[in-house]
Short mmCIF file of C-alpha atoms in Angstrom, two decimals:
data_model
loop_
_atom_site.label_atom_id
_atom_site.label_comp_id
_atom_site.label_asym_id
_atom_site.label_seq_id
_atom_site.Cartn_x
_atom_site.Cartn_y
_atom_site.Cartn_z
CA MET A 751 -24.27 83.29 184.17
CA GLY A 752 -23.52 83.86 187.82
CA LEU A 753 -22.56 80.21 188.23
CA ALA A 754 -20.15 80.48 185.30
CA ARG A 755 -18.52 83.51 186.82
CA LEU A 756 -18.17 81.70 190.13
CA GLU A 757 -16.57 78.68 188.47
CA LEU A 758 -14.26 80.92 186.54
CA GLY A 759 -13.30 82.70 189.76
CA MET A 760 -12.66 79.41 191.48
CA LEU A 761 -10.49 78.30 188.57
CA GLY A 762 -8.48 81.51 188.73
CA PHE A 763 -7.99 81.10 192.46
CA THR A 764 -6.79 77.54 191.99
CA GLN A 765 -4.33 78.58 189.31
CA GLN A 766 -3.03 81.38 191.49
CA LYS A 767 -2.65 78.94 194.35
CA ARG A 768 -0.75 76.54 192.14
CA LEU A 769 1.46 79.31 190.85
CA ALA A 770 2.19 80.42 194.40
CA MET A 771 3.03 76.87 195.44
CA SER A 772 5.24 76.48 192.39
CA ALA A 773 7.05 79.70 193.20
CA ARG A 774 7.58 78.62 196.81
CA SER A 775 8.89 75.26 195.57
CA ALA A 776 11.29 76.98 193.21
CA VAL A 777 12.54 79.24 196.00
CA ALA A 778 12.97 76.24 198.29
CA HIS A 779 14.86 74.38 195.56
CA LEU A 780 17.13 77.32 194.95
CA TRP A 781 17.72 77.72 198.69
CA PHE A 782 18.55 74.01 199.02
CA ARG A 783 20.97 74.16 196.12
CA SER A 784 22.62 77.25 197.59
CA LEU A 785 22.93 75.46 200.92
CA ILE A 786 24.63 72.47 199.28
CA THR A 787 26.96 74.75 197.32
CA ALA A 788 27.87 76.68 200.46
CA SER A 789 28.49 73.44 202.31
CA VAL A 790 30.81 72.21 199.57
CA VAL A 791 32.68 75.50 199.52
CA LEU A 792 32.94 75.55 203.32
CA THR A 793 34.18 71.97 203.39
CA SER A 794 36.81 72.76 200.75
CA VAL A 795 37.96 75.80 202.71
CA LEU A 796 38.18 73.79 205.90
CA PHE A 797 40.19 71.07 204.18
CA ALA A 798 42.46 73.69 202.64
CA GLU A 799 42.97 75.36 206.01
CA ALA A 800 43.72 71.99 207.58
CA ALA A 801 46.29 71.32 204.89
CA VAL A 802 47.94 74.69 205.55
CA ALA A 803 47.79 74.20 209.31
CA GLU A 804 49.50 70.81 209.15
CA PRO A 805 52.60 71.12 206.93
CA GLU A 806 55.04 68.27 206.50
CA ARG A 807 57.07 67.98 209.66
CA PRO A 808 60.81 68.77 209.48
CA LEU A 809 63.17 65.82 209.39
CA GLN A 810 64.77 65.17 212.77
CA VAL A 811 68.52 64.89 212.17
CA VAL A 812 71.29 64.34 214.72
CA VAL A 813 74.89 65.21 213.91
CA SER A 814 77.86 64.48 216.09
CA THR A 815 79.81 67.71 215.54
CA GLN A 816 79.41 71.34 214.52
CA PRO A 817 81.13 70.96 211.10
CA LEU A 818 78.53 68.36 210.10
CA LEU A 819 75.77 70.81 211.05
CA ARG A 820 77.37 73.26 208.64
CA VAL A 821 77.26 70.66 205.86
CA ILE A 822 73.50 70.25 206.36
CA GLN A 823 72.97 74.02 206.46
CA SER A 824 74.70 74.28 203.09
CA VAL A 825 72.23 72.05 201.21
CA ALA A 826 69.01 71.71 203.24
CA PRO A 827 66.13 74.14 202.48
CA THR A 828 65.15 76.39 205.37
CA GLY A 829 62.69 74.69 207.71
CA SER A 830 63.07 71.25 206.15
CA VAL A 831 65.22 69.81 208.94
CA GLU A 832 65.69 70.21 212.67
CA VAL A 833 69.26 69.40 213.66
CA ASN A 834 70.63 68.53 217.08
CA VAL A 835 74.39 68.65 217.62
CA LEU A 836 75.57 66.07 220.14
CA LEU A 837 79.00 67.47 220.92
CA PRO A 838 78.85 70.77 222.82
CA ARG A 839 81.34 73.56 222.43
CA ALA A 840 84.86 72.84 223.74
CA ALA A 841 84.13 69.11 224.22
CA SER A 842 86.34 66.39 222.72
CA PRO A 843 84.72 63.95 220.26
CA HIS A 844 86.92 61.15 221.55
CA ASP A 845 85.83 60.85 225.16
CA ALA A 846 82.48 62.65 225.30
CA THR A 847 79.51 61.47 227.32
CA LEU A 848 75.87 61.97 226.38
CA ARG A 849 72.99 63.07 228.57
CA PRO A 850 69.78 60.96 228.61
CA ARG A 851 67.97 63.50 226.43
CA GLN A 852 70.74 63.34 223.82
CA LEU A 853 70.69 59.55 223.85
CA GLN A 854 66.96 59.60 223.16
CA GLN A 855 67.45 62.08 220.31
CA LEU A 856 70.13 59.87 218.83
CA VAL A 857 67.95 56.76 218.92
CA ASP A 858 64.76 58.48 217.67
CA ALA A 859 66.22 60.68 214.91
CA ASP A 860 65.17 60.18 211.29
CA TRP A 861 68.83 60.30 210.36
CA LEU A 862 72.23 60.40 212.07
CA ILE A 863 75.47 61.77 210.62
CA TRP A 864 78.76 61.13 212.42
CA MET A 865 82.52 60.81 211.92
CA GLY A 866 82.78 57.08 212.50
CA PRO A 867 84.03 54.85 215.33
CA VAL A 868 87.70 55.82 214.98
CA VAL A 869 87.02 59.51 215.58
CA GLU A 870 83.96 59.14 217.85
CA PRO A 871 84.13 55.78 219.64
CA TYR A 872 81.71 56.93 222.33
CA LEU A 873 78.84 56.80 219.80
CA GLN A 874 79.37 53.30 218.45
CA THR A 875 77.33 51.39 221.04
CA TRP A 876 74.38 53.74 220.79
CA ILE A 877 74.33 53.79 217.01
CA GLN A 878 73.87 50.03 217.05
CA LYS A 879 70.61 50.61 218.94
CA ARG A 880 69.19 52.79 216.17
CA GLN A 881 66.60 51.57 213.70
CA GLY A 882 66.96 54.51 211.30
CA PRO A 883 69.73 55.23 208.77
CA SER A 884 73.15 56.60 209.69
CA LEU A 885 75.96 58.11 207.65
CA ASP A 886 79.62 57.66 208.57
CA VAL A 887 81.39 60.44 206.67
CA THR A 888 84.75 58.65 206.87
CA THR A 889 83.37 55.80 204.71
CA LEU A 890 82.29 57.97 201.77
CA GLU A 891 83.81 56.87 198.48
CA GLY A 892 86.62 59.21 197.47
CA VAL A 893 87.07 60.83 200.87
CA ILE A 894 90.60 62.14 201.35
CA LYS A 895 92.41 60.66 204.34
CA LEU A 896 95.83 62.09 204.97
CA PRO A 897 98.24 59.99 207.04
CA PRO A 898 98.98 61.23 210.55
CA ARG A 899 102.04 63.46 210.67
CA LYS A 900 104.98 62.62 212.83
CA PRO A 901 105.78 65.21 215.48
CA MET A 902 107.07 68.25 213.64
CA GLU A 903 110.26 70.10 214.41
CA GLY A 904 110.10 71.80 217.75
CA GLY A 905 107.69 69.32 219.27
CA ASP A 906 108.45 67.03 222.18
CA PRO A 907 107.78 63.43 221.02
CA HIS A 908 106.55 62.41 224.43
CA ASP A 909 104.17 65.35 224.68
CA HIS A 910 102.87 64.90 221.14
CA ASP A 911 102.17 61.22 221.68
CA SER A 912 100.38 62.08 224.89
CA GLU A 913 98.24 64.64 223.07
CA ALA A 914 97.52 62.20 220.28
CA GLY A 915 96.33 59.65 222.81
CA HIS A 916 94.05 62.20 224.42
CA GLN A 917 92.67 63.68 221.23
CA HIS A 918 92.58 60.80 218.80
CA SER A 919 92.60 57.63 220.89
CA GLY A 920 95.93 56.63 219.34
CA THR A 921 94.20 54.23 216.92
CA ALA A 922 93.53 56.27 213.78
CA ASN A 923 95.60 55.48 210.71
CA PHE A 924 94.61 58.81 209.20
CA ASP A 925 94.41 62.44 210.28
CA VAL A 926 90.89 62.66 211.69
CA HIS A 927 90.30 66.36 210.96
CA LEU A 928 88.65 65.51 207.64
CA TRP A 929 86.28 68.48 207.69
CA TRP A 930 89.04 70.96 206.87
CA SER A 931 89.34 69.56 203.33
CA ARG A 932 87.29 71.27 200.63
CA GLU A 933 86.90 68.01 198.71
CA ASN A 934 85.73 66.12 201.78
CA LEU A 935 83.17 68.78 202.63
CA LEU A 936 81.74 68.67 199.11
CA LEU A 937 81.56 64.86 199.24
CA ALA A 938 79.68 65.10 202.53
CA ALA A 939 77.35 67.74 201.08
CA ASP A 940 76.60 65.49 198.09
CA ALA A 941 75.80 62.57 200.39
CA VAL A 942 73.53 64.73 202.55
CA ALA A 943 71.74 66.16 199.51
CA GLU A 944 71.16 62.69 198.06
CA ARG A 945 69.73 61.39 201.32
CA LEU A 946 67.49 64.43 201.83
CA ILE A 947 65.97 63.92 198.39
CA ALA A 948 65.45 60.21 199.13
CA LEU A 949 63.66 61.01 202.38
CA ARG A 950 61.66 63.96 201.00
CA PRO A 951 61.39 63.81 197.19
CA ASN A 952 59.40 67.06 197.13
CA LEU A 953 62.54 68.89 198.30
CA LYS A 954 64.56 67.86 195.24
CA PRO A 955 64.44 71.20 193.33
CA GLU A 956 65.42 73.26 196.37
CA VAL A 957 68.14 70.85 197.49
CA GLN A 958 69.67 70.72 194.01
CA GLN A 959 69.59 74.51 193.78
CA LYS A 960 71.40 74.91 197.11
CA ARG A 961 73.91 72.22 196.11
CA ASP A 962 74.67 74.07 192.88
CA GLN A 963 75.06 77.34 194.79
CA LEU A 964 77.46 75.63 197.19
CA GLN A 965 79.56 74.32 194.30
CA ILE A 966 79.85 77.82 192.83
CA ALA A 967 80.75 79.34 196.22
CA MET A 968 83.43 76.69 196.83
CA GLN A 969 84.93 77.27 193.39
CA GLN A 970 85.02 80.99 194.08
CA LEU A 971 86.75 80.34 197.40
CA ALA A 972 89.34 78.12 195.70
CA THR A 973 89.95 80.89 193.17
CA GLU A 974 90.48 83.46 195.91
CA TYR A 975 92.73 81.13 197.91
CA PRO A 976 94.42 78.83 195.38
CA GLN A 977 96.76 76.05 196.38
CA GLY A 978 100.23 77.56 196.61
CA GLY A 979 98.95 80.97 195.54
CA THR A 980 98.10 82.36 198.95
CA LYS A 981 100.99 84.20 200.56
CA ILE A 982 101.16 83.10 204.18
CA GLN A 983 104.04 83.77 206.50
CA PRO A 984 105.66 80.89 208.44
CA PHE A 985 103.46 79.89 211.35
CA ALA A 986 103.43 77.43 214.23
CA VAL A 987 100.55 75.36 215.57
CA PHE A 988 99.88 74.07 219.07
CA HIS A 989 97.60 71.29 217.89
CA ASP A 990 98.30 69.47 214.66
CA GLY A 991 94.73 69.61 213.44
CA TRP A 992 95.15 71.75 210.34
CA GLN A 993 96.88 69.45 207.85
CA TYR A 994 93.93 69.38 205.43
CA LEU A 995 93.62 73.15 205.49
CA GLU A 996 97.36 73.51 204.90
CA ARG A 997 97.10 71.11 201.96
CA ASP A 998 94.30 73.09 200.31
CA LEU A 999 96.32 76.29 200.62
CA GLY A 1000 99.62 74.69 199.63
CA GLN A 1001 101.17 75.66 202.95
CA LYS A 1002 102.77 73.80 205.83
CA ALA A 1003 103.18 74.76 209.44
CA GLN A 1004 106.75 75.66 210.29
CA ALA A 1005 106.52 73.84 213.61
CA GLY A 1006 104.03 72.14 215.84
CA PHE A 1007 104.11 71.36 219.51
CA VAL A 1008 101.76 70.72 222.40
CA LEU A 1009 101.59 72.49 225.71
CA ASP A 1010 99.54 70.90 228.45
CA GLY A 1011 98.00 73.72 230.43
CA GLU A 1012 97.71 71.54 233.55
CA LEU A 1013 101.32 70.38 233.63
CA ALA A 1014 104.32 72.53 234.33
CA MET A 1015 106.69 72.71 231.36
CA SER A 1016 110.17 71.49 232.18
CA LEU A 1017 112.97 73.99 231.78
CA ARG A 1018 114.68 71.58 229.41
CA HIS A 1019 111.62 71.37 227.18
CA LEU A 1020 111.14 75.13 227.25
CA ALA A 1021 114.76 75.71 226.29
CA LYS A 1022 114.48 73.21 223.45
CA LEU A 1023 111.44 74.93 222.00
CA LYS A 1024 112.97 78.39 222.30
CA GLN A 1025 116.11 77.20 220.54
CA HIS A 1026 114.07 75.74 217.72
CA PHE A 1027 112.22 78.99 217.09
CA ARG A 1028 115.44 81.00 217.16
CA THR A 1029 116.60 79.01 214.15
CA HIS A 1030 113.11 78.61 212.61
CA PRO A 1031 111.33 81.92 213.26
CA VAL A 1032 107.59 82.19 212.73
CA ALA A 1033 105.37 85.18 212.05
CA CYS A 1034 102.47 83.97 214.18
CA VAL A 1035 101.12 81.12 216.27
CA LEU A 1036 97.84 79.38 215.55
CA ILE A 1037 96.03 78.87 218.86
CA GLU A 1038 92.64 77.46 219.85
CA PRO A 1039 89.96 78.50 222.35
CA GLY A 1040 90.77 77.48 225.90
CA MET A 1041 94.49 77.24 225.26
CA ASN A 1042 96.86 78.48 227.94
CA THR A 1043 98.22 81.56 226.22
CA ALA A 1044 100.60 82.23 229.12
CA LEU A 1045 102.51 79.08 228.18
CA VAL A 1046 102.46 80.14 224.55
CA GLY A 1047 104.05 83.41 225.62
CA LYS A 1048 106.86 81.56 227.38
CA VAL A 1049 107.82 79.80 224.17
CA LEU A 1050 107.19 82.60 221.69
CA PRO A 1051 107.05 85.91 223.55
CA ASP A 1052 105.75 88.90 221.59
CA THR A 1053 104.70 86.66 218.69
CA PRO A 1054 101.26 87.44 217.21
CA THR A 1055 98.60 84.79 217.69
CA VAL A 1056 95.74 83.78 215.41
CA LEU A 1057 92.75 82.25 217.17
CA LEU A 1058 90.94 79.45 215.31
CA ASP A 1059 88.43 76.94 216.61
CA PRO A 1060 89.06 73.52 214.97
CA MET A 1061 85.33 72.74 215.26
CA GLY A 1062 84.19 75.99 213.65
CA TRP A 1063 82.23 77.31 216.62
CA ASP A 1064 83.83 80.76 216.29
CA VAL A 1065 82.07 81.58 212.99
CA PRO A 1066 78.51 82.94 213.43
CA SER A 1067 77.47 82.57 209.78
CA GLU A 1068 75.92 79.26 208.75
CA GLY A 1069 77.38 76.81 206.25
CA ILE A 1070 80.81 75.45 205.35
CA VAL A 1071 81.96 78.30 203.10
CA PRO A 1072 82.02 80.92 205.92
CA MET A 1073 83.93 78.46 208.13
CA LEU A 1074 86.62 77.89 205.50
CA ARG A 1075 86.81 81.55 204.53
CA HIS A 1076 87.29 82.57 208.15
CA ALA A 1077 90.15 80.09 208.54
CA TYR A 1078 91.83 81.18 205.30
CA GLU A 1079 91.53 84.86 206.16
CA SER A 1080 92.87 84.22 209.66
CA LEU A 1081 95.97 82.49 208.31
CA ALA A 1082 96.44 85.19 205.68
CA ARG A 1083 96.60 87.73 208.53
CA CYS A 1084 99.56 85.89 210.02
CA GLY A 1085 102.44 88.27 210.65
CA ARG A 1086 100.51 91.38 209.71
CA ALA A 1087 100.40 94.32 212.06
CA GLY A 1088 97.58 93.88 214.52
CA ALA A 1089 97.23 90.16 213.83
CA LYS A 1090 97.31 89.34 217.51
CA ASN A 1091 93.83 88.55 218.84
#
């Protein structure tokens, strides 16, 4: 009887031991599974954080001039591109020189947008060294190219030819200020949008949305300032760079002439210009930054001036619509009280 009890006790102890071992095994198994699950979760989090920490890099784009930067701003989503403008403020696109850093940017950029060899001959050699794509806006299908105007009434043919040689290399068979045409700007915006989508397909919805918004804004601008429907007083220009803008508004400068701030104006030339404006009065003069306003005053004393930058540097807001609106509003102020600036 005692032996039976002992065996029964031993059996109970063994079962308890086995149950304890089984419990420990179950706990260990659960702990191991929890560890694996935590590892998987941690790995997923780390991968997710890595994906957030390393977003797609912005496209590196080089443009030759400020108006082309405005075209990109009008259709590119915020943060999708980094743009470098080669031509600094007040520099001429016809005889500019590039610093080594700019040359490297030009060669390395994902994309280059320029105005072509006729307008910007200084870029031609370097563009040939590029491996990436380039866009010459002047070659876009449907781009409007107005013929160069002959010197307008009041201008000195010799002076105008001299200015044309300085500003436009004397070789263009079209007026090179293409960016003041609404149609040309929309063509350029379409080309930029198409290329952005080709380079970054994931940007397509945002690019298309911005392109649609631009179209609406440009239509609204055309409604506010229709061709021939905007009342603008007769005006004179000192640089014949506004033909496309005049065409869009259905206006034409009353006279155009060039004054070289570094050369003394002959008395004969001064008398000729004064005589012209006595018979063809103007309400204002369209001038540009850096122009010698003292010489302007000799020709048209007490005549209001309207300051406009042909490259659009004087407009702080981004995009092409603010640039055009500023120019239209400036011309509409011509002749009004307080127009002088």
